[in-house]
Amino acid sequence: MKLVLIGTGYVGLVTGACFAEMGNVVTGVDIDEGKINALSQGQIPIYEPGLETMVRSNIKAGRLNFTLDLESAIQDACMIFIAVGTPPREDGSADVRHVLAVAEKLGQLLKHDAVIVDKSTVPVGTADRVRAIIEEGLRARGLKIRLDVVSNPEFLKEGAAVEDFMRPDRIIVGCSEASTRALMEELYAPFMRNHQKLMFMKPRDAELTKYAANALLATKISFINEVALLAERLGADIEQVRLGIGADQRIGYHFIYPGCGYGGSCFPKDVKALVGMAHEQGLEPVLLQAVEQRNALQKQVLFCKLTELLGSDLQQRSVTLWGLAFKPGTDDIREAPASVLIRQLLAAGAQIRAHDPVAVANSRMEFAQAVSEGRLQYFEDPYHALEGSDALVLVTEWKPYRQPDFTRIRSLLRTPILIDGRNQYTPERVRQAGLVYSGIGR
C-alpha cells in the first residue's frame, strides 16, 4: 500500500518505519525542513531502540521517504495518517490545533476518495471534527468524494515502541464503513500472523479506549505509590506487599512497582486530558484528579528523603543522580522525576552531578543556565559522577545501574547515603557495604 504519515515525530516516525518494514511504500510529511532533511539522510531526532536501523534500511530500499510537499504526497495515497502532536493546554486539556490544521489542509488538497486515519491521541469526537472540516473544504471547492475518517490510536511504550508496533497485543480501529474495515484488515494482516488482534468499534469508542488505557495504568502506579508511603510509616516492606497482591490474577504484577512517580509524554498528558473531557461534560473526575495529585506529590519524595538524611540546608552539599530520562530505554525527559528533583536541588543551592546513558543531551538543554553556572555537571561514567558527593539518588532504573559495585560507591561518596527511587536494590546488601539505604515504602 501507498501510505502517507503527516507528522514525523515519535508516533509518526515509528508508525511509518514499521509499515515500510512490512513492504508498504510510506511517505512522511512534515513542515520542519531541517527535520525532513535529517530524516532523509537516516538521522532520527529521538532515541528508540531499533528505530534508526529500520529507518535507514527502508530508506535504502526505497520504501520510506520524507517530504515537505503534502499535495504531491497524497495524490495516490491509499491511506493518510495524521500523527501530529496534541500537547496539553495550560488547563491540561489536549490541544488539537495541529490535527485540525491538517484536516483543513486536506480539505484544500484532496482530489480523490480518501481514508484518513487519526493516529494522534485525540479527545473523543475529534474524528467527527476532522471529517466535518475536510468536508467543508471539499464543498467550498465544489468537490464530492468518498471520505472516511478512522480512529486508530497507538499503544507504544517508549523504549519498546518498535517491538510494540511489530508485535502488538491489540490493534484498535474505530470505523463505520465496511470497505474501510477491509482496508485496515489488509494493512495490519502482516502484524497478525499468529492470531487476530484487530478490534473494531466506533471512532468515539476507539478514541476513549486510548485515554482509558493510559489512565488506568497511571492509576495503578499512583495506587501502589500511595500504599508505599503508608507501608513506610507502618514499618512494612512494600516490595513484599507488591508480591502478595500481584499474585492475585485479578490484579497482576504489571504497573504496581512503587517509585518516584510516572512521567513522559503519555500518562501525565492523557490523565489531564481525560480530566478536561470530564469537566467539559459537567462531571467531577474525583479518581483521576487524585491519580494526578498523588503523582505530583510522589515526585517530591526523593527531595524529602535527601533533606531528612542531609538536613534542610543543602548549600554546601553535592548530590549525584543516576538516571535523567523518565524511564529506561528512552532519552525523553518530559515530566521526568529527575527533572523535578534537579529543580528542587538547584533552588536549595546544592551542586548536582548526573549520569544517564542517553538522556544527557536533552537534560543539558533543559538546564542550560545551571550548566553554564557550574551548578549542574554531567559525566560519561556513573562512578565518576559519585566523586565527593554527599548522596547517590537512583532515579531511573537503567540496566547498567542494576548491579553496581556498592563498595566502590561507598569509597567515592563523601557521605555514605544511597536513595533508591525505584527499589532496585536489596537493602541488606547495600547496608553491608557501609551505606545508608533509603527506598520507597521500605
Coordinates of C-alpha atoms in Angstrom, one line a residue:
M1 CA 0.0 0.0 0.0
K2 CA 1.0 3.6 -0.5
L3 CA 0.7 5.4 2.8
V4 CA 1.2 8.9 3.9
L5 CA 2.2 9.9 7.5
I6 CA 1.6 13.5 8.3
G7 CA 3.9 14.3 11.3
T8 CA 7.3 12.7 11.7
G9 CA 7.6 12.9 15.5
Y10 CA 7.7 9.9 17.8
V11 CA 4.4 8.3 16.7
G12 CA 4.6 9.2 13.0
L13 CA 8.2 8.0 12.6
V14 CA 7.7 4.7 14.4
T15 CA 4.5 4.0 12.5
G16 CA 5.9 4.9 9.1
A17 CA 9.1 2.9 9.6
C18 CA 7.2 -0.2 10.8
F19 CA 4.7 -0.1 7.9
A20 CA 7.6 0.3 5.5
E21 CA 9.3 -2.7 7.1
M22 CA 6.3 -4.8 6.1
G23 CA 6.6 -3.8 2.4
N24 CA 4.4 -0.7 2.2
V25 CA 5.6 2.5 0.5
V26 CA 5.5 5.2 3.1
T27 CA 5.9 9.0 2.8
G28 CA 6.5 11.0 5.9
V29 CA 5.4 14.7 5.6
D30 CA 6.4 17.5 8.0
I31 CA 6.6 21.3 7.9
D32 CA 10.1 21.3 9.5
E33 CA 12.6 21.5 6.7
G34 CA 15.6 20.7 8.9
K35 CA 13.9 17.6 10.3
I36 CA 12.9 16.4 6.8
N37 CA 16.5 16.8 5.5
A38 CA 17.9 15.0 8.5
L39 CA 15.4 12.1 8.2
S40 CA 16.1 11.8 4.5
Q41 CA 19.7 11.1 5.5
G42 CA 18.6 8.5 8.1
Q43 CA 19.3 10.8 11.1
I44 CA 16.5 10.4 13.6
P45 CA 15.8 13.0 16.3
I46 CA 14.9 10.6 19.1
Y47 CA 16.4 7.6 20.8
E48 CA 14.4 4.5 20.3
P49 CA 16.0 1.0 20.2
G50 CA 15.9 -0.4 16.7
L51 CA 14.3 2.6 15.1
E52 CA 17.3 4.2 13.4
T53 CA 18.4 0.9 11.8
M54 CA 14.8 0.3 10.5
V55 CA 14.5 3.9 9.1
R56 CA 17.9 3.7 7.3
S57 CA 17.2 0.2 5.8
N58 CA 13.8 1.2 4.4
I59 CA 15.1 4.5 3.0
K60 CA 17.8 2.5 1.2
A61 CA 15.2 0.0 -0.1
G62 CA 13.1 2.9 -1.4
R63 CA 10.1 2.1 0.8
L64 CA 10.4 5.1 3.1
N65 CA 10.9 8.7 2.1
F66 CA 10.3 12.2 3.6
T67 CA 9.0 15.4 2.1
L68 CA 7.6 18.9 2.8
D69 CA 5.2 18.6 -0.1
L70 CA 1.9 17.4 1.2
E71 CA 0.0 17.9 -2.0
S72 CA 2.2 15.6 -4.1
A73 CA 2.5 13.1 -1.3
I74 CA -1.3 12.4 -1.0
Q75 CA -2.1 12.1 -4.7
D76 CA -2.0 8.3 -5.0
A77 CA -2.2 7.5 -1.3
C78 CA -4.2 4.6 -0.2
M79 CA -4.5 5.9 3.4
I80 CA -3.4 9.2 5.0
F81 CA -2.4 9.0 8.7
I82 CA -2.5 12.1 10.9
A83 CA 0.3 11.8 13.5
V84 CA 0.9 15.3 14.7
G85 CA 1.3 16.3 18.3
T86 CA -1.5 17.1 20.7
P87 CA 0.3 18.9 23.5
P88 CA -1.6 19.8 26.7
R89 CA -3.0 23.3 27.2
E90 CA -2.5 25.3 30.3
D91 CA -5.6 23.7 31.8
G92 CA -4.4 20.2 30.9
S93 CA -6.8 19.6 28.1
A94 CA -5.5 18.3 24.8
D95 CA -4.6 20.9 22.2
V96 CA -5.8 19.6 18.8
R97 CA -5.0 22.7 16.7
H98 CA -2.4 20.8 14.7
V99 CA -4.7 17.9 14.0
L100 CA -7.5 20.3 12.8
A101 CA -5.0 22.3 10.8
V102 CA -4.0 19.2 8.9
A103 CA -7.7 18.4 8.3
E104 CA -8.2 22.0 6.9
K105 CA -5.2 21.5 4.6
L106 CA -6.6 18.1 3.4
G107 CA -9.9 19.7 2.6
Q108 CA -8.0 22.1 0.4
L109 CA -5.8 19.5 -1.4
L110 CA -7.7 16.2 -1.7
K111 CA -8.8 15.3 -5.2
H112 CA -9.9 11.6 -4.8
D113 CA -11.6 9.3 -2.4
A114 CA -9.7 9.1 0.8
V115 CA -9.4 7.2 4.1
I116 CA -8.0 9.5 6.8
V117 CA -6.6 7.8 9.9
D118 CA -6.2 9.6 13.2
K119 CA -3.1 8.1 14.8
S120 CA -2.6 11.0 17.2
T121 CA -4.0 10.8 20.7
V122 CA -7.1 13.0 20.4
P123 CA -10.2 13.8 22.6
V124 CA -13.4 11.9 22.0
G125 CA -15.2 13.4 19.0
T126 CA -12.1 14.5 17.1
A127 CA -12.7 12.1 14.2
D128 CA -16.1 13.7 13.7
R129 CA -14.5 17.2 13.7
V130 CA -11.8 16.1 11.2
R131 CA -14.4 14.8 8.9
A132 CA -16.5 17.9 9.1
I133 CA -13.6 20.2 8.4
I134 CA -12.4 18.2 5.4
E135 CA -16.0 18.0 4.0
E136 CA -16.4 21.8 4.4
G137 CA -13.2 22.3 2.4
L138 CA -14.4 20.0 -0.3
R139 CA -17.7 21.7 -0.5
A140 CA -16.0 25.1 -0.9
R141 CA -14.1 23.6 -3.9
G142 CA -17.3 22.0 -5.4
L143 CA -15.9 18.5 -4.9
K144 CA -17.8 15.4 -3.7
I145 CA -15.6 12.4 -2.9
R146 CA -15.9 9.4 -0.7
L147 CA -14.3 10.1 2.6
D148 CA -13.9 8.1 5.8
V149 CA -12.2 9.1 9.0
V150 CA -10.8 6.4 11.2
S151 CA -9.5 6.4 14.8
N152 CA -6.5 4.1 15.1
P153 CA -4.8 5.1 18.4
E154 CA -1.2 3.9 19.1
F155 CA -0.3 1.9 22.2
L156 CA 3.5 2.3 22.0
K157 CA 5.8 2.2 25.1
E158 CA 8.8 4.5 24.8
G159 CA 11.9 2.3 24.8
A160 CA 10.0 -0.6 23.2
A161 CA 7.9 1.1 20.5
V162 CA 9.3 -0.8 17.5
E163 CA 8.6 -4.1 19.3
D164 CA 5.2 -3.0 20.3
F165 CA 4.2 -2.0 16.8
M166 CA 5.6 -5.1 15.1
R167 CA 4.1 -7.5 17.7
P168 CA 1.0 -5.7 19.1
D169 CA -1.2 -7.2 21.8
R170 CA -4.2 -5.5 20.2
I171 CA -5.0 -3.1 17.3
I172 CA -7.9 -0.7 18.0
V173 CA -9.7 0.6 15.0
G174 CA -12.7 2.9 15.1
C175 CA -14.5 3.0 11.8
S176 CA -18.0 2.6 10.4
E177 CA -17.6 1.7 6.7
A178 CA -17.2 -2.0 5.7
S179 CA -14.8 -1.1 2.9
T180 CA -12.5 0.8 5.3
R181 CA -12.6 -2.1 7.7
A182 CA -11.4 -4.4 4.9
L183 CA -8.6 -2.0 4.1
M184 CA -7.4 -1.9 7.7
E185 CA -7.5 -5.7 7.9
E186 CA -5.3 -5.9 4.8
L187 CA -2.9 -3.3 6.1
Y188 CA -2.5 -5.0 9.5
A189 CA -2.6 -8.6 8.3
P190 CA 1.3 -8.9 8.4
F191 CA 1.2 -7.9 12.1
M192 CA -1.3 -10.7 13.0
R193 CA 0.3 -13.9 11.7
N194 CA -0.4 -15.8 14.9
H195 CA -3.9 -14.7 15.8
Q196 CA -6.5 -12.0 15.2
K197 CA -5.6 -8.8 17.0
L198 CA -7.8 -6.3 15.4
M199 CA -10.7 -4.9 17.4
F200 CA -13.2 -2.9 15.5
M201 CA -15.5 -0.3 17.2
K202 CA -16.9 3.1 16.6
P203 CA -14.5 6.0 16.3
R204 CA -15.6 7.6 19.6
D205 CA -15.1 4.2 21.4
A206 CA -11.6 3.9 20.0
E207 CA -10.7 7.5 21.0
L208 CA -11.8 6.9 24.6
T209 CA -10.1 3.5 24.7
K210 CA -6.7 5.1 24.3
Y211 CA -7.3 7.6 27.2
A212 CA -8.9 5.0 29.4
A213 CA -6.0 2.5 29.0
N214 CA -3.3 5.1 29.9
A215 CA -5.4 6.5 32.8
L216 CA -5.9 3.0 34.3
L217 CA -2.1 2.2 34.1
A218 CA -1.4 5.6 35.8
T219 CA -4.0 4.8 38.4
K220 CA -2.2 1.5 39.3
I221 CA 1.1 3.4 39.7
S222 CA -0.4 6.1 41.9
F223 CA -2.2 3.5 44.0
I224 CA 0.9 1.5 44.8
N225 CA 2.9 4.7 45.4
E226 CA 0.4 5.8 48.0
V227 CA 0.3 2.4 49.7
A228 CA 4.1 2.5 49.7
L229 CA 4.1 5.7 51.7
L230 CA 1.8 4.1 54.2
A231 CA 4.0 0.9 54.3
E232 CA 7.0 3.1 55.2
R233 CA 5.1 4.7 58.1
L234 CA 3.8 1.3 59.4
G235 CA 7.2 -0.5 59.2
A236 CA 6.1 -2.8 56.3
D237 CA 8.0 -3.5 53.1
I238 CA 6.0 -2.5 50.0
E239 CA 8.0 -5.0 47.9
Q240 CA 6.6 -7.9 49.9
V241 CA 3.1 -6.3 49.7
R242 CA 3.5 -5.9 45.9
L243 CA 4.3 -9.6 45.5
G244 CA 1.4 -10.5 47.7
I245 CA -1.2 -8.5 45.8
G246 CA 0.3 -9.2 42.4
A247 CA -0.3 -13.0 42.9
D248 CA -4.0 -12.3 42.6
Q249 CA -4.7 -12.8 38.9
R250 CA -7.4 -10.1 39.0
I251 CA -4.6 -7.6 39.9
G252 CA -1.4 -9.0 38.3
Y253 CA 2.2 -7.7 38.7
H254 CA 2.2 -5.1 35.9
F255 CA 2.4 -1.5 36.8
I256 CA 2.4 -2.0 40.6
Y257 CA 6.1 -1.1 41.1
P258 CA 6.5 1.7 43.6
G259 CA 8.8 4.5 42.7
C260 CA 9.2 8.3 42.4
G261 CA 6.3 9.0 40.1
Y262 CA 5.5 8.5 36.4
G263 CA 6.5 10.9 33.7
G264 CA 6.8 11.0 29.9
S265 CA 4.6 12.3 27.1
C266 CA 1.7 10.0 27.6
F267 CA 0.4 9.3 31.2
P268 CA 0.6 12.9 32.5
K269 CA -0.9 14.4 29.4
D270 CA -3.6 11.8 28.9
V271 CA -4.8 11.8 32.5
K272 CA -5.1 15.6 32.5
A273 CA -6.8 15.5 29.1
L274 CA -9.4 12.9 30.4
V275 CA -10.0 15.2 33.4
G276 CA -10.5 18.0 31.0
M277 CA -13.0 16.0 29.0
A278 CA -14.9 15.1 32.1
H279 CA -15.2 18.8 33.2
E280 CA -16.4 19.7 29.7
Q281 CA -19.3 17.2 30.2
G282 CA -20.1 18.5 33.7
L283 CA -18.5 15.6 35.6
E284 CA -16.2 15.8 38.5
P285 CA -13.4 13.2 37.9
V286 CA -12.5 12.6 41.5
L287 CA -10.5 9.5 41.0
L288 CA -8.5 10.8 38.0
Q289 CA -7.7 14.0 39.8
A290 CA -6.4 12.0 42.8
V291 CA -4.2 9.9 40.5
E292 CA -2.6 13.1 39.1
Q293 CA -2.3 14.7 42.6
R294 CA -0.6 11.6 44.1
N295 CA 1.8 11.5 41.2
A296 CA 2.8 15.2 41.7
L297 CA 3.3 14.5 45.4
Q298 CA 5.3 11.4 44.7
K299 CA 7.9 13.4 42.7
Q300 CA 8.6 15.3 45.9
V301 CA 9.6 12.2 47.8
L302 CA 13.2 12.0 46.7
F303 CA 14.0 15.6 47.8
C304 CA 12.2 15.0 51.1
K305 CA 14.4 11.9 51.7
L306 CA 17.5 13.9 51.0
T307 CA 16.6 16.7 53.4
E308 CA 15.8 14.1 56.1
L309 CA 19.2 12.5 55.8
L310 CA 21.3 15.5 55.0
G311 CA 19.4 18.3 56.7
S312 CA 17.4 21.2 55.3
D313 CA 20.5 23.2 54.4
L314 CA 21.9 21.8 51.2
Q315 CA 24.0 24.9 50.3
Q316 CA 27.3 23.1 50.7
R317 CA 26.0 19.7 49.6
S318 CA 26.6 17.7 46.4
V319 CA 24.1 15.2 45.1
T320 CA 24.6 12.6 42.4
L321 CA 21.7 11.4 40.2
W322 CA 21.8 8.2 38.3
G323 CA 19.1 8.5 35.6
L324 CA 17.6 11.5 33.9
A325 CA 15.1 10.0 31.4
F326 CA 11.6 9.4 32.7
K327 CA 12.1 5.7 32.2
P328 CA 14.8 3.3 30.8
G329 CA 15.1 2.9 27.0
T330 CA 14.4 6.5 26.0
D331 CA 16.0 9.9 26.0
D332 CA 12.7 11.6 26.9
I333 CA 12.8 13.8 29.9
R334 CA 9.3 15.3 29.7
E335 CA 7.7 15.2 33.1
A336 CA 10.6 13.2 34.4
P337 CA 11.0 12.8 38.2
A338 CA 14.7 13.6 37.8
S339 CA 13.9 17.0 36.3
V340 CA 11.7 17.8 39.3
L341 CA 14.5 16.8 41.7
I342 CA 17.1 18.8 39.8
R343 CA 14.9 21.9 40.1
Q344 CA 14.4 21.4 43.8
L345 CA 18.1 20.8 44.4
L346 CA 19.0 23.9 42.4
A347 CA 16.5 26.0 44.3
A348 CA 18.1 24.7 47.6
G349 CA 21.6 25.7 46.4
A350 CA 23.0 22.2 46.0
Q351 CA 25.6 21.0 43.5
I352 CA 24.4 18.3 41.1
R353 CA 26.4 15.6 39.4
A354 CA 24.4 13.4 37.0
H355 CA 24.7 10.5 34.6
D356 CA 22.3 8.9 32.1
P357 CA 23.1 6.5 29.2
V358 CA 21.2 8.5 26.6
A359 CA 19.3 11.5 28.0
V360 CA 22.2 13.9 28.9
A361 CA 21.8 16.0 25.8
N362 CA 18.1 16.7 26.4
S363 CA 18.8 17.4 30.1
R364 CA 21.6 19.7 29.2
M365 CA 19.3 21.8 27.0
E366 CA 16.6 21.9 29.7
F367 CA 19.0 23.1 32.4
A368 CA 21.4 25.1 30.2
Q369 CA 21.7 28.0 32.7
A370 CA 22.6 25.8 35.6
V371 CA 25.2 24.0 33.5
S372 CA 26.7 27.4 32.4
E373 CA 26.9 28.4 36.1
G374 CA 28.7 25.2 37.0
R375 CA 25.9 24.1 39.4
L376 CA 25.0 21.0 37.3
Q377 CA 27.6 18.7 35.8
Y378 CA 27.2 15.6 33.6
F379 CA 29.5 12.7 33.5
E380 CA 30.1 9.9 31.0
D381 CA 31.0 7.4 33.7
P382 CA 28.4 6.8 36.5
Y383 CA 31.1 6.2 39.1
H384 CA 33.0 9.5 38.2
A385 CA 29.7 11.3 39.0
L386 CA 29.9 10.0 42.6
E387 CA 33.3 11.5 43.5
G388 CA 32.9 13.8 46.5
S389 CA 29.1 13.6 46.6
D390 CA 27.0 13.5 49.7
A391 CA 24.4 11.1 48.3
L392 CA 23.6 9.0 45.4
V393 CA 20.0 9.0 44.2
L394 CA 18.8 6.3 41.7
V395 CA 16.1 7.9 39.7
T396 CA 15.8 5.9 36.5
E397 CA 16.4 2.1 36.6
W398 CA 18.6 1.7 33.6
K399 CA 20.2 -1.8 33.3
P400 CA 23.8 -0.5 33.8
Y401 CA 22.7 0.6 37.3
R402 CA 21.1 -2.8 38.3
Q403 CA 24.2 -4.5 39.8
P404 CA 26.6 -1.7 40.8
D405 CA 29.7 -2.1 43.0
F406 CA 28.4 -0.9 46.3
T407 CA 31.8 -1.0 48.0
R408 CA 33.1 1.3 45.3
I409 CA 30.1 3.6 45.7
R410 CA 30.9 3.8 49.4
S411 CA 34.5 4.7 48.8
L412 CA 33.6 7.5 46.3
L413 CA 30.9 9.2 48.3
R414 CA 31.7 11.8 50.9
T415 CA 28.6 10.9 52.9
P416 CA 27.5 7.2 52.5
I417 CA 23.9 7.7 51.5
L418 CA 22.0 5.8 48.8
I419 CA 18.4 6.7 48.0
D420 CA 16.8 4.1 45.8
G421 CA 14.0 5.8 44.0
R422 CA 13.0 2.6 42.1
N423 CA 13.5 -0.1 44.8
Q424 CA 16.1 -1.8 42.6
Y425 CA 18.5 -2.8 45.4
T426 CA 18.3 -5.2 48.3
P427 CA 18.5 -3.0 51.4
E428 CA 20.6 -5.6 53.4
R429 CA 23.2 -5.8 50.5
V430 CA 23.5 -2.0 50.4
R431 CA 23.9 -1.7 54.1
Q432 CA 26.5 -4.4 54.2
A433 CA 28.7 -2.2 52.1
G434 CA 28.5 0.5 54.7
L435 CA 25.9 2.7 53.0
V436 CA 22.8 4.2 54.5
Y437 CA 19.8 2.9 52.4
S438 CA 16.5 4.6 51.8
G439 CA 13.9 3.2 49.4
I440 CA 10.3 3.8 48.6
G441 CA 8.0 2.2 51.1
R442 CA 10.6 0.1 52.7

